[in-house]
mmCIF file of C-alpha atoms in Angstrom:
data_model
loop_
_atom_site.group_PDB
_atom_site.id
_atom_site.type_symbol
_atom_site.label_atom_id
_atom_site.label_comp_id
_atom_site.label_asym_id
_atom_site.label_seq_id
_atom_site.Cartn_x
_atom_site.Cartn_y
_atom_site.Cartn_z
ATOM 1 C CA MET A 18 1.859 5.814 -65.913
ATOM 2 C CA ASN A 19 4.454 4.743 -63.313
ATOM 3 C CA LEU A 20 1.690 3.740 -60.795
ATOM 4 C CA VAL A 21 0.531 1.268 -63.217
ATOM 5 C CA ARG A 22 4.099 -1.056 -62.402
ATOM 6 C CA VAL A 23 2.624 -2.425 -58.654
ATOM 7 C CA TYR A 24 0.288 -4.389 -60.382
ATOM 8 C CA ASN A 25 2.856 -5.939 -63.170
ATOM 9 C CA PRO A 26 3.613 -9.384 -61.584
ATOM 10 C CA GLU A 27 7.790 -8.770 -62.302
ATOM 11 C CA PHE A 28 7.957 -5.628 -60.977
ATOM 12 C CA VAL A 29 6.752 -6.183 -57.002
ATOM 13 C CA SER A 30 7.875 -3.593 -55.071
ATOM 14 C CA SER A 31 10.114 -4.186 -51.432
ATOM 15 C CA GLU A 32 7.190 -4.189 -49.342
ATOM 16 C CA ALA A 33 4.976 -6.342 -51.436
ATOM 17 C CA SER A 34 7.814 -8.392 -51.554
ATOM 18 C CA LEU A 35 8.735 -8.773 -47.907
ATOM 19 C CA MET A 36 5.503 -9.873 -46.913
ATOM 20 C CA VAL A 37 4.697 -12.561 -49.413
ATOM 21 C CA ALA A 38 8.314 -13.803 -48.755
ATOM 22 C CA PHE A 39 7.375 -13.700 -44.912
ATOM 23 C CA GLU A 40 4.432 -15.748 -45.467
ATOM 24 C CA THR A 41 5.625 -18.529 -48.182
ATOM 25 C CA VAL A 42 8.881 -18.818 -46.471
ATOM 26 C CA VAL A 43 9.919 -17.375 -43.434
ATOM 27 C CA ILE A 44 7.129 -18.341 -41.083
ATOM 28 C CA PRO A 45 7.371 -21.612 -42.627
ATOM 29 C CA ALA A 46 10.540 -21.650 -41.819
ATOM 30 C CA MET A 47 10.499 -20.309 -38.067
ATOM 31 C CA ARG A 48 7.813 -23.531 -37.495
ATOM 32 C CA ARG A 49 10.822 -26.063 -38.429
ATOM 33 C CA ASN A 50 12.614 -24.269 -35.801
ATOM 34 C CA ALA A 51 9.891 -24.556 -33.598
ATOM 35 C CA ARG A 52 9.378 -20.653 -32.566
ATOM 36 C CA SER A 53 6.789 -19.904 -31.205
ATOM 37 C CA GLU A 54 3.450 -17.935 -32.619
ATOM 38 C CA SER A 55 3.318 -15.176 -30.243
ATOM 39 C CA THR A 56 7.390 -14.545 -32.171
ATOM 40 C CA ILE A 57 6.369 -15.390 -35.910
ATOM 41 C CA ASN A 58 3.031 -12.559 -35.185
ATOM 42 C CA GLU A 59 6.184 -10.073 -33.158
ATOM 43 C CA VAL A 60 7.705 -10.546 -36.824
ATOM 44 C CA ARG A 61 4.536 -10.026 -38.893
ATOM 45 C CA ARG A 62 3.780 -6.856 -37.294
ATOM 46 C CA GLY A 63 6.946 -5.298 -38.614
ATOM 47 C CA VAL A 64 6.654 -6.236 -41.725
ATOM 48 C CA ARG A 65 2.995 -4.772 -41.821
ATOM 49 C CA ALA A 66 4.638 -1.366 -40.378
ATOM 50 C CA TRP A 67 7.190 -1.691 -43.302
ATOM 51 C CA CYS A 68 4.401 -2.167 -45.377
ATOM 52 C CA GLU A 69 2.209 0.957 -44.899
ATOM 53 C CA TYR A 70 5.514 2.799 -44.805
ATOM 54 C CA HIS A 71 6.259 2.239 -47.960
ATOM 55 C CA GLY A 72 2.640 2.701 -48.491
ATOM 56 C CA LYS A 73 2.753 5.988 -46.775
ATOM 57 C CA THR A 74 5.487 7.208 -49.141
ATOM 58 C CA ALA A 75 4.219 6.347 -52.267
ATOM 59 C CA LEU A 76 1.619 8.608 -51.128
ATOM 60 C CA ASN A 77 3.051 11.064 -49.675
ATOM 61 C CA THR A 78 5.450 11.434 -53.747
ATOM 62 C CA ARG A 79 2.935 11.233 -56.146
ATOM 63 C CA ILE A 80 3.789 12.561 -59.039
ATOM 64 C CA GLN A 81 7.850 10.869 -57.895
ATOM 65 C CA TYR A 82 7.113 7.049 -57.783
ATOM 66 C CA PRO A 83 9.596 5.390 -55.750
ATOM 67 C CA ARG A 84 11.735 2.575 -57.392
ATOM 68 C CA VAL A 85 10.435 -0.446 -57.413
ATOM 69 C CA GLN A 86 12.971 -1.883 -55.547
ATOM 70 C CA GLY A 87 14.026 -5.277 -54.823
ATOM 71 C CA LEU A 88 14.330 -7.229 -51.562
ATOM 72 C CA ALA A 89 17.911 -7.461 -52.575
ATOM 73 C CA ASP A 90 18.666 -3.268 -52.489
ATOM 74 C CA ILE A 91 17.260 -2.607 -49.561
ATOM 75 C CA GLY A 92 20.054 -1.318 -47.182
ATOM 76 C CA ARG A 93 21.358 0.137 -43.870
ATOM 77 C CA LYS A 94 20.133 4.015 -44.811
ATOM 78 C CA ASP A 95 16.351 2.479 -45.897
ATOM 79 C CA ILE A 96 15.440 0.170 -42.539
ATOM 80 C CA LEU A 97 17.089 3.589 -40.914
ATOM 81 C CA ALA A 98 14.968 5.452 -42.460
ATOM 82 C CA PHE A 99 11.899 3.138 -41.110
ATOM 83 C CA ARG A 100 12.946 3.433 -37.631
ATOM 84 C CA ASP A 101 12.443 6.855 -38.390
ATOM 85 C CA TRP A 102 9.046 7.184 -39.089
ATOM 86 C CA LEU A 103 8.403 4.171 -36.764
ATOM 87 C CA ILE A 104 9.526 7.140 -33.854
ATOM 88 C CA THR A 105 8.631 10.378 -35.451
ATOM 89 C CA ASP A 106 5.486 9.787 -37.284
ATOM 90 C CA ARG A 107 3.847 6.769 -35.173
ATOM 91 C CA ARG A 108 6.174 8.036 -32.091
ATOM 92 C CA PHE A 109 6.711 4.936 -31.472
ATOM 93 C CA PRO A 110 8.805 4.351 -28.501
ATOM 94 C CA ASN A 111 12.239 3.452 -28.905
ATOM 95 C CA VAL A 112 12.245 -0.674 -27.602
ATOM 96 C CA ARG A 113 8.947 -0.455 -30.374
ATOM 97 C CA ALA A 114 10.870 1.038 -32.844
ATOM 98 C CA ASN A 115 13.897 -1.907 -32.266
ATOM 99 C CA LYS A 116 11.858 -4.257 -32.280
ATOM 100 C CA TYR A 117 9.954 -3.688 -35.949
ATOM 101 C CA VAL A 118 13.574 -3.144 -37.182
ATOM 102 C CA ALA A 119 14.516 -6.831 -36.183
ATOM 103 C CA ALA A 120 12.167 -8.185 -37.865
ATOM 104 C CA VAL A 121 12.821 -6.934 -40.805
ATOM 105 C CA GLN A 122 16.442 -7.979 -40.706
ATOM 106 C CA ARG A 123 14.924 -11.516 -39.559
ATOM 107 C CA CYS A 124 13.068 -11.884 -42.487
ATOM 108 C CA LEU A 125 16.182 -11.258 -44.740
ATOM 109 C CA LYS A 126 18.368 -13.443 -42.534
ATOM 110 C CA VAL A 127 15.728 -16.734 -42.816
ATOM 111 C CA LEU A 128 15.976 -15.906 -47.067
ATOM 112 C CA GLU A 129 19.357 -15.391 -47.027
ATOM 113 C CA TYR A 130 20.127 -18.860 -45.350
ATOM 114 C CA GLU A 131 17.258 -20.507 -47.291
ATOM 115 C CA GLU A 132 18.556 -19.625 -50.645
ATOM 116 C CA SER A 133 15.025 -19.471 -51.889
ATOM 117 C CA PRO A 134 15.339 -18.743 -55.659
ATOM 118 C CA ARG A 135 12.233 -16.559 -55.419
ATOM 119 C CA PHE A 136 13.513 -14.430 -53.456
ATOM 120 C CA GLU A 137 17.204 -12.601 -54.396
ATOM 121 C CA VAL A 138 18.115 -10.935 -51.046
ATOM 122 C CA SER A 139 21.889 -9.576 -49.714
ATOM 123 C CA SER A 140 22.998 -9.845 -46.623
ATOM 124 C CA PRO A 141 20.970 -7.683 -43.627
ATOM 125 C CA PRO A 142 22.732 -4.473 -42.812
ATOM 126 C CA SER A 143 23.891 -4.174 -39.429
ATOM 127 C CA ILE A 144 21.558 -2.098 -37.503
ATOM 128 C CA ARG A 145 22.771 -0.302 -34.127
ATOM 129 C CA ARG A 146 19.865 -0.376 -31.554
ATOM 130 C CA LEU A 147 18.519 2.440 -29.841
ATOM 131 C CA ASP A 148 18.846 2.621 -26.808
ATOM 132 C CA GLU A 149 16.124 1.963 -24.008
ATOM 133 C CA GLN A 150 16.347 3.255 -20.675
ATOM 134 C CA SER A 151 13.892 5.885 -21.697
ATOM 135 C CA ARG A 152 11.272 3.032 -21.122
ATOM 136 C CA GLU A 153 7.184 3.732 -19.752
ATOM 137 C CA THR A 154 7.432 4.946 -16.205
ATOM 138 C CA LYS A 155 5.899 1.727 -13.745
ATOM 139 C CA PHE A 156 2.549 3.361 -12.973
ATOM 140 C CA TYR A 157 0.774 2.207 -10.207
ATOM 141 C CA LEU A 158 -2.069 2.333 -8.153
ATOM 142 C CA ARG A 159 -2.089 2.900 -4.465
ATOM 143 C CA PHE A 160 -4.785 1.505 -2.408
ATOM 144 C CA LEU A 161 -5.235 3.143 1.122
ATOM 145 C CA ASP A 162 -3.928 0.653 4.549
ATOM 146 C CA SER A 163 -5.723 0.686 7.053
ATOM 147 C CA GLU A 164 -4.996 3.814 9.085
ATOM 148 C CA GLN A 165 -6.444 5.204 5.928
ATOM 149 C CA GLN A 166 -9.197 3.501 5.659
ATOM 150 C CA LYS A 167 -10.885 4.494 9.191
ATOM 151 C CA ARG A 168 -9.303 7.858 8.114
ATOM 152 C CA LEU A 169 -11.515 8.112 5.811
ATOM 153 C CA ASP A 170 -14.838 5.890 7.145
ATOM 154 C CA GLU A 171 -14.635 8.615 10.103
ATOM 155 C CA LEU A 172 -14.570 11.201 7.889
ATOM 156 C CA LEU A 173 -17.667 10.193 5.583
ATOM 157 C CA ALA A 174 -19.703 9.621 8.964
ATOM 158 C CA LEU A 175 -18.957 13.440 9.529
ATOM 159 C CA GLY A 176 -21.690 14.053 7.095
ATOM 160 C CA SER A 177 -22.755 17.223 7.355
ATOM 161 C CA ALA A 178 -20.651 18.575 9.577
ATOM 162 C CA ILE A 179 -17.203 18.398 7.838
ATOM 163 C CA THR A 180 -15.167 20.706 7.354
ATOM 164 C CA VAL A 181 -13.789 22.610 5.159
ATOM 165 C CA ASP A 182 -10.450 20.754 6.039
ATOM 166 C CA GLN A 183 -11.873 18.282 6.851
ATOM 167 C CA SER A 184 -12.936 17.729 2.539
ATOM 168 C CA GLU A 185 -9.755 18.274 2.152
ATOM 169 C CA GLU A 186 -8.125 15.392 3.744
ATOM 170 C CA LEU A 187 -11.401 13.344 2.616
ATOM 171 C CA ALA A 188 -10.933 14.362 -1.189
ATOM 172 C CA GLN A 189 -7.512 13.289 -0.713
ATOM 173 C CA LEU A 190 -7.927 9.963 0.907
ATOM 174 C CA ARG A 191 -10.595 9.666 -2.060
ATOM 175 C CA HIS A 192 -8.032 10.463 -4.748
ATOM 176 C CA ALA A 193 -5.187 7.843 -2.597
ATOM 177 C CA ASP A 194 -8.259 4.804 -2.819
ATOM 178 C CA GLU A 195 -7.593 4.014 -6.764
ATOM 179 C CA LEU A 196 -7.558 0.612 -6.430
ATOM 180 C CA SER A 197 -10.483 0.669 -4.971
ATOM 181 C CA ARG A 198 -12.319 3.676 -7.379
ATOM 182 C CA ILE A 199 -11.520 0.965 -11.273
ATOM 183 C CA TYR A 200 -13.072 -1.575 -8.954
ATOM 184 C CA ARG A 201 -16.483 0.303 -7.617
ATOM 185 C CA ALA A 202 -16.973 1.469 -11.702
ATOM 186 C CA ALA A 203 -17.227 -1.638 -12.615
ATOM 187 C CA SER A 204 -20.129 -0.814 -11.980
ATOM 188 C CA VAL A 205 -20.717 0.670 -15.475
ATOM 189 C CA ALA A 206 -20.200 -2.460 -17.186
ATOM 190 C CA VAL A 207 -22.591 -3.396 -19.578
ATOM 191 C CA TRP A 208 -20.855 -5.933 -21.226
ATOM 192 C CA PRO A 209 -20.493 -9.044 -21.482
ATOM 193 C CA LEU A 210 -24.225 -9.845 -20.682
ATOM 194 C CA VAL A 211 -23.825 -13.478 -22.520
ATOM 195 C CA SER A 212 -20.352 -15.495 -22.383
ATOM 196 C CA ARG A 213 -18.998 -16.784 -25.398
ATOM 197 C CA SER A 214 -21.166 -20.507 -25.302
ATOM 198 C CA GLY A 215 -24.526 -17.610 -24.957
ATOM 199 C CA GLN A 216 -25.335 -18.038 -22.075
ATOM 200 C CA GLU A 217 -26.166 -15.098 -19.634
ATOM 201 C CA ILE A 218 -23.447 -13.731 -17.326
ATOM 202 C CA ASP A 219 -22.774 -10.568 -15.063
ATOM 203 C CA PRO A 220 -20.795 -7.865 -16.257
ATOM 204 C CA VAL A 221 -20.464 -5.842 -13.238
ATOM 205 C CA ALA A 222 -18.915 -9.256 -11.468
ATOM 206 C CA GLN A 223 -16.903 -10.142 -13.981
ATOM 207 C CA TRP A 224 -15.089 -7.496 -14.348
ATOM 208 C CA GLN A 225 -14.667 -7.054 -10.602
ATOM 209 C CA ALA A 226 -13.385 -10.197 -10.190
ATOM 210 C CA ALA A 227 -10.800 -9.369 -13.800
ATOM 211 C CA ILE A 228 -9.616 -6.039 -11.897
ATOM 212 C CA VAL A 229 -8.658 -8.588 -8.784
ATOM 213 C CA MET A 230 -6.941 -11.012 -10.111
ATOM 214 C CA TRP A 231 -5.208 -9.039 -12.116
ATOM 215 C CA ALA A 232 -4.495 -6.222 -9.707
ATOM 216 C CA THR A 233 -3.659 -9.973 -7.276
ATOM 217 C CA TYR A 234 -1.211 -11.861 -9.584
ATOM 218 C CA GLY A 235 0.015 -9.675 -12.546
ATOM 219 C CA LEU A 236 -1.552 -11.756 -15.231
ATOM 220 C CA ARG A 237 -1.326 -10.828 -18.754
ATOM 221 C CA THR A 238 -4.076 -9.918 -20.178
ATOM 222 C CA GLN A 239 -4.273 -12.591 -23.114
ATOM 223 C CA ASP A 240 -3.905 -15.173 -20.159
ATOM 224 C CA GLN A 241 -6.347 -13.961 -17.983
ATOM 225 C CA ALA A 242 -9.022 -13.253 -21.057
ATOM 226 C CA ALA A 243 -8.535 -13.277 -24.058
ATOM 227 C CA TYR A 244 -9.999 -11.644 -26.529
ATOM 228 C CA ASP A 245 -9.016 -13.203 -29.419
ATOM 229 C CA ARG A 246 -6.409 -16.844 -28.540
ATOM 230 C CA GLN A 247 -7.481 -19.821 -27.499
ATOM 231 C CA SER A 248 -4.658 -20.836 -24.491
ATOM 232 C CA GLU A 249 -6.435 -18.548 -20.982
ATOM 233 C CA LEU A 250 -6.837 -19.271 -18.215
ATOM 234 C CA THR A 251 -9.120 -22.697 -17.844
ATOM 235 C CA TRP A 252 -11.790 -24.003 -14.521
ATOM 236 C CA SER A 253 -9.987 -27.270 -14.342
ATOM 237 C CA ARG A 254 -7.193 -24.414 -13.741
ATOM 238 C CA VAL A 255 -8.724 -23.615 -11.488
ATOM 239 C CA SER A 256 -8.742 -26.402 -7.436
ATOM 240 C CA TRP A 257 -10.336 -25.512 -4.124
ATOM 241 C CA GLN A 258 -8.003 -28.351 -2.741
ATOM 242 C CA ARG A 259 -6.331 -26.394 0.488
ATOM 243 C CA GLU A 260 -3.518 -29.156 -1.155
ATOM 244 C CA THR A 261 -1.083 -28.317 -3.721
ATOM 245 C CA PRO A 262 -1.972 -29.344 -7.674
ATOM 246 C CA GLN A 263 1.573 -29.534 -8.552
ATOM 247 C CA VAL A 264 2.812 -33.508 -7.907
ATOM 248 C CA GLY A 265 5.363 -34.213 -5.383
ATOM 249 C CA TYR A 266 4.599 -30.522 -2.947
ATOM 250 C CA HIS A 267 3.946 -30.275 0.024
ATOM 251 C CA ALA A 268 2.454 -26.722 0.555
ATOM 252 C CA GLN A 269 -1.685 -25.636 1.164
ATOM 253 C CA SER A 270 -4.421 -22.868 0.375
ATOM 254 C CA GLU A 271 -6.491 -22.431 2.626
ATOM 255 C CA TRP A 272 -8.494 -20.959 -0.326
ATOM 256 C CA GLY A 273 -7.386 -22.934 -3.148
ATOM 257 C CA TRP A 274 -5.058 -22.572 -6.376
ATOM 258 C CA PHE A 275 -5.029 -22.273 -9.866
ATOM 259 C CA SER A 276 -2.359 -22.459 -12.157
ATOM 260 C CA VAL A 277 -1.037 -20.971 -16.095
ATOM 261 C CA VAL A 278 0.993 -21.252 -18.721
ATOM 262 C CA MET A 279 2.347 -18.162 -19.894
ATOM 263 C CA GLN A 280 1.903 -17.461 -23.725
ATOM 264 C CA LYS A 281 4.873 -15.495 -23.827
ATOM 265 C CA THR A 282 7.264 -17.688 -21.824
ATOM 266 C CA LYS A 283 5.666 -21.387 -21.895
ATOM 267 C CA ARG A 284 6.389 -21.568 -18.069
ATOM 268 C CA LEU A 285 3.166 -22.983 -15.944
ATOM 269 C CA ILE A 286 3.561 -21.124 -12.632
ATOM 270 C CA VAL A 287 0.584 -22.848 -10.464
ATOM 271 C CA LEU A 288 -0.383 -20.306 -7.223
ATOM 272 C CA PRO A 289 -2.339 -19.931 -4.471
ATOM 273 C CA LEU A 290 -5.540 -18.106 -3.958
ATOM 274 C CA SER A 291 -5.874 -15.616 -1.910
ATOM 275 C CA GLN A 292 -9.412 -15.360 -0.020
ATOM 276 C CA ILE A 293 -9.796 -12.327 -1.922
ATOM 277 C CA ALA A 294 -9.217 -13.653 -5.495
ATOM 278 C CA SER A 295 -11.337 -17.084 -4.278
ATOM 279 C CA ALA A 296 -14.737 -15.053 -3.162
ATOM 280 C CA HIS A 297 -14.809 -13.429 -6.242
ATOM 281 C CA LEU A 298 -13.769 -16.011 -8.363
ATOM 282 C CA ARG A 299 -16.301 -18.658 -6.411
ATOM 283 C CA ALA A 300 -19.104 -15.892 -7.174
ATOM 284 C CA ILE A 301 -19.028 -15.631 -11.690
ATOM 285 C CA GLN A 302 -18.678 -19.844 -11.142
ATOM 286 C CA THR A 303 -22.194 -21.449 -12.677
ATOM 287 C CA PRO A 304 -22.824 -25.627 -13.009
ATOM 288 C CA LEU A 305 -22.164 -24.368 -16.309
ATOM 289 C CA PHE A 306 -18.857 -22.773 -16.193
ATOM 290 C CA GLN A 307 -16.755 -26.515 -15.191
ATOM 291 C CA GLY A 308 -14.044 -27.937 -16.879
ATOM 292 C CA GLN A 309 -12.625 -26.582 -20.124
ATOM 293 C CA GLU A 310 -14.702 -23.746 -19.609
ATOM 294 C CA PRO A 311 -12.863 -20.660 -19.176
ATOM 295 C CA VAL A 312 -12.894 -18.622 -16.216
ATOM 296 C CA PHE A 313 -13.156 -15.175 -18.281
ATOM 297 C CA ASN A 314 -15.629 -16.827 -20.642
ATOM 298 C CA TRP A 315 -16.088 -13.220 -22.926
ATOM 299 C CA PRO A 316 -16.903 -13.189 -27.204
ATOM 300 C CA ARG A 317 -14.327 -12.764 -28.744
ATOM 301 C CA CYS A 318 -13.621 -9.201 -29.392
ATOM 302 C CA ASN A 319 -10.669 -6.473 -28.951
ATOM 303 C CA ARG A 320 -13.531 -4.030 -30.148
ATOM 304 C CA ASN A 321 -15.565 -4.769 -27.267
ATOM 305 C CA PHE A 322 -13.312 -5.274 -24.578
ATOM 306 C CA TYR A 323 -11.240 -2.706 -25.302
ATOM 307 C CA ARG A 324 -13.736 -0.304 -25.273
ATOM 308 C CA GLN A 325 -15.581 -1.212 -21.789
ATOM 309 C CA TRP A 326 -12.561 -1.004 -20.040
ATOM 310 C CA TYR A 327 -11.582 1.965 -20.643
ATOM 311 C CA ALA A 328 -15.334 3.033 -20.477
ATOM 312 C CA ILE A 329 -14.827 1.374 -17.158
ATOM 313 C CA VAL A 330 -11.308 3.508 -16.138
ATOM 314 C CA GLU A 331 -13.846 6.862 -17.591
ATOM 315 C CA ALA A 332 -16.213 6.063 -14.773
ATOM 316 C CA ALA A 333 -13.322 5.958 -12.320
ATOM 317 C CA LYS A 334 -11.896 9.117 -13.149
ATOM 318 C CA PHE A 335 -8.475 8.486 -13.717
ATOM 319 C CA PRO A 336 -6.959 10.697 -15.943
ATOM 320 C CA ALA A 337 -4.842 11.169 -18.181
ATOM 321 C CA LYS A 338 -0.951 10.763 -16.663
ATOM 322 C CA PHE A 339 1.895 12.388 -18.698
ATOM 323 C CA ASP A 340 4.578 10.512 -19.242
ATOM 324 C CA LEU A 341 8.385 11.965 -18.444
ATOM 325 C CA ALA A 342 10.028 9.467 -20.096
ATOM 326 C CA ASN A 343 8.865 10.511 -24.123
ATOM 327 C CA GLY A 344 6.339 12.699 -23.662
ATOM 328 C CA HIS A 345 3.113 11.065 -23.871
ATOM 329 C CA GLN A 346 -0.639 11.162 -22.641
ATOM 330 C CA ILE A 347 -1.167 7.617 -21.270
ATOM 331 C CA LYS A 348 -4.591 6.178 -20.067
ATOM 332 C CA LEU A 349 -4.850 3.744 -17.948
ATOM 333 C CA GLN A 350 -4.497 0.464 -19.058
ATOM 334 C CA ILE A 351 -4.399 -3.269 -17.810
ATOM 335 C CA LYS A 352 -1.373 -3.715 -17.564
ATOM 336 C CA HIS A 353 -0.865 -1.513 -14.858
ATOM 337 C CA LEU A 354 -2.614 -3.118 -13.433
ATOM 338 C CA ARG A 355 0.315 -6.404 -13.417
ATOM 339 C CA LYS A 356 3.214 -3.634 -12.405
ATOM 340 C CA THR A 357 0.431 -2.736 -9.738
ATOM 341 C CA ALA A 358 0.814 -6.187 -8.215
ATOM 342 C CA ALA A 359 4.608 -6.393 -9.085
ATOM 343 C CA THR A 360 4.489 -3.277 -6.681
ATOM 344 C CA TRP A 361 2.656 -3.946 -3.842
ATOM 345 C CA HIS A 362 3.969 -7.598 -3.862
ATOM 346 C CA ASP A 363 8.373 -7.119 -4.046
ATOM 347 C CA HIS A 364 7.326 -4.202 -1.104
ATOM 348 C CA TYR A 365 5.538 -5.831 2.067
ATOM 349 C CA GLU A 366 7.808 -9.553 0.040
ATOM 350 C CA PRO A 367 11.031 -7.813 -1.552
ATOM 351 C CA GLY A 368 11.183 -10.244 -4.303
ATOM 352 C CA LEU A 369 8.267 -12.167 -4.694
ATOM 353 C CA GLY A 370 7.338 -9.886 -7.647
ATOM 354 C CA SER A 371 8.839 -11.446 -10.467
ATOM 355 C CA ILE A 372 7.398 -14.832 -9.050
ATOM 356 C CA ILE A 373 4.349 -14.134 -8.406
ATOM 357 C CA LEU A 374 4.721 -12.445 -11.732
ATOM 358 C CA GLY A 375 5.718 -15.452 -13.802
ATOM 359 C CA HIS A 376 9.660 -15.000 -13.807
ATOM 360 C CA THR A 377 12.545 -16.039 -13.194
ATOM 361 C CA CYS A 378 12.616 -17.069 -9.738
ATOM 362 C CA GLY A 379 16.302 -16.510 -9.170
ATOM 363 C CA LYS A 380 19.865 -15.185 -10.783
ATOM 364 C CA ASN A 381 21.547 -18.337 -8.093
ATOM 365 C CA ILE A 382 21.531 -22.240 -8.658
ATOM 366 C CA THR A 383 19.893 -22.624 -5.209
ATOM 367 C CA ASP A 384 17.214 -20.636 -6.630
ATOM 368 C CA LYS A 385 16.874 -21.295 -10.068
ATOM 369 C CA HIS A 386 17.544 -25.443 -8.954
ATOM 370 C CA TYR A 387 16.725 -25.956 -5.434
ATOM 371 C CA ARG A 388 15.033 -24.095 -3.226
ATOM 372 C CA ASN A 389 10.616 -24.143 -4.098
ATOM 373 C CA PRO A 390 8.490 -20.674 -3.483
ATOM 374 C CA GLU A 391 5.051 -22.905 -2.608
ATOM 375 C CA LEU A 392 5.469 -22.141 1.156
ATOM 376 C CA ARG A 393 6.977 -18.188 0.684
ATOM 377 C CA LEU A 394 3.735 -17.809 -1.642
ATOM 378 C CA VAL A 395 1.282 -19.518 1.313
ATOM 379 C CA ALA A 396 1.931 -16.286 3.979
ATOM 380 C CA ALA A 397 2.552 -14.076 1.235
ATOM 381 C CA MET A 398 -1.104 -14.018 0.003
ATOM 382 C CA GLY A 399 -2.146 -13.935 3.450
ATOM 383 C CA ALA A 400 -0.672 -11.107 4.511
ATOM 384 C CA LEU A 401 -0.954 -9.484 1.380
ATOM 385 C CA PRO A 402 -3.589 -5.901 2.284
ATOM 386 C CA VAL A 403 -6.152 -5.237 0.244
ATOM 387 C CA PRO A 404 -8.707 -2.242 -0.482
ATOM 388 C CA GLU A 405 -11.837 -2.825 2.143
ATOM 389 C CA SER A 406 -13.974 -2.530 -0.769
ATOM 390 C CA TRP A 407 -12.981 -6.043 -2.573
ATOM 391 C CA ARG A 408 -14.165 -7.766 0.913
ATOM 392 C CA TRP A 409 -17.576 -7.150 0.674
ATOM 393 C CA LEU A 410 -18.270 -10.496 -0.816
ATOM 394 C CA LEU A 411 -16.674 -12.388 2.008
ATOM 395 C CA ASP A 412 -19.561 -11.596 4.037
ATOM 396 C CA ARG A 413 -21.397 -13.712 1.844
ATOM 397 C CA SER A 414 -25.373 -14.078 3.598
ATOM 398 C CA ASN A 415 -25.182 -9.971 3.554
ATOM 399 C CA HIS A 416 -26.625 -9.414 0.015
ATOM 400 C CA LYS A 417 -26.917 -5.819 0.471
ATOM 401 C CA GLN A 418 -23.793 -5.104 0.316
ATOM 402 C CA LYS A 419 -23.590 -5.764 -2.811
ATOM 403 C CA LEU A 420 -25.760 -3.175 -4.563
ATOM 404 C CA LEU A 421 -23.570 -1.170 -2.863
ATOM 405 C CA PHE A 422 -21.440 -1.768 -6.534
ATOM 406 C CA ARG A 423 -24.099 -1.359 -8.769
#
């Protein structure tokens, strides 16, 4: 039977050959050229998808087993069929389909350049990238301004005397207070109960602090609370001193500073802590959590991490939103807090969102090489409006308020 050929070393299918070639030739070559591990992992995901695609093809054709194909036989039609499968079967957006196609092309290109005698390849075919303009909608979360919050408090004070019209207004205000809803919903958190190093921790306080940091600074998930990588925000990178930790800089922030090296860009950013963020970080710091200990010292478990996040989303009663760009229902994700941070920073201080998120400070020479944004950052953090529900920690003497979020 033809199926036996898969296990015969003389006949290696194209997808198996590509994975073997990636592990034995492409990865060493990329590391010699100082490519980051995140880039290597991105290519690995594309190769795995290629393997999955060929596995599905083999399964669906059972009797007529596909022709065993060498790397040299991979042509334009094969890659286009792979791309079509990514979009139609896997329902990937164009941007990810482009990345995975580029991963296969990159492997073939590296193998061609390395001229490995073990893998015979032809030049990778040129494939025009799909249009990426129809991207996922930039969802962001809302919160009540001071006037809306005042009106909400007035309506709540009415109690049973509230009218039908006022009840509808109250419901609308509560619905619009999205950042408060997700923050309060963290009260359902039951993970993690112990840190990565075995100490007991409060999952509610941990998630509330994490939500404040994500929504204020827009850190990527793994930069702030890594569940599968070694580099993340540590206490050694948090300073409670007023003076900026950057040598030669002079700005002062009343509530301290923190710094982080972005995993994606490898860029160091130093940001002033807001009063709210400082209070939440101090609330989760203990004498055991110092130095190189992670700020969010959670067990490395992808499954438990996202299981707890989606339990919080469900408790906050966030319905899935319909994305007009690709026709999918999208649940609230942590990356939407990053979009929230960028949106509100740019709303109150245009151009600041890209600086906070660690992107380029500007496209002109002055912004890139001369203008220092630290004074602007300190002023913006002091003036940034935040949900009223986040402020309860500022009065550290009123411990009863803590019960409102349990």
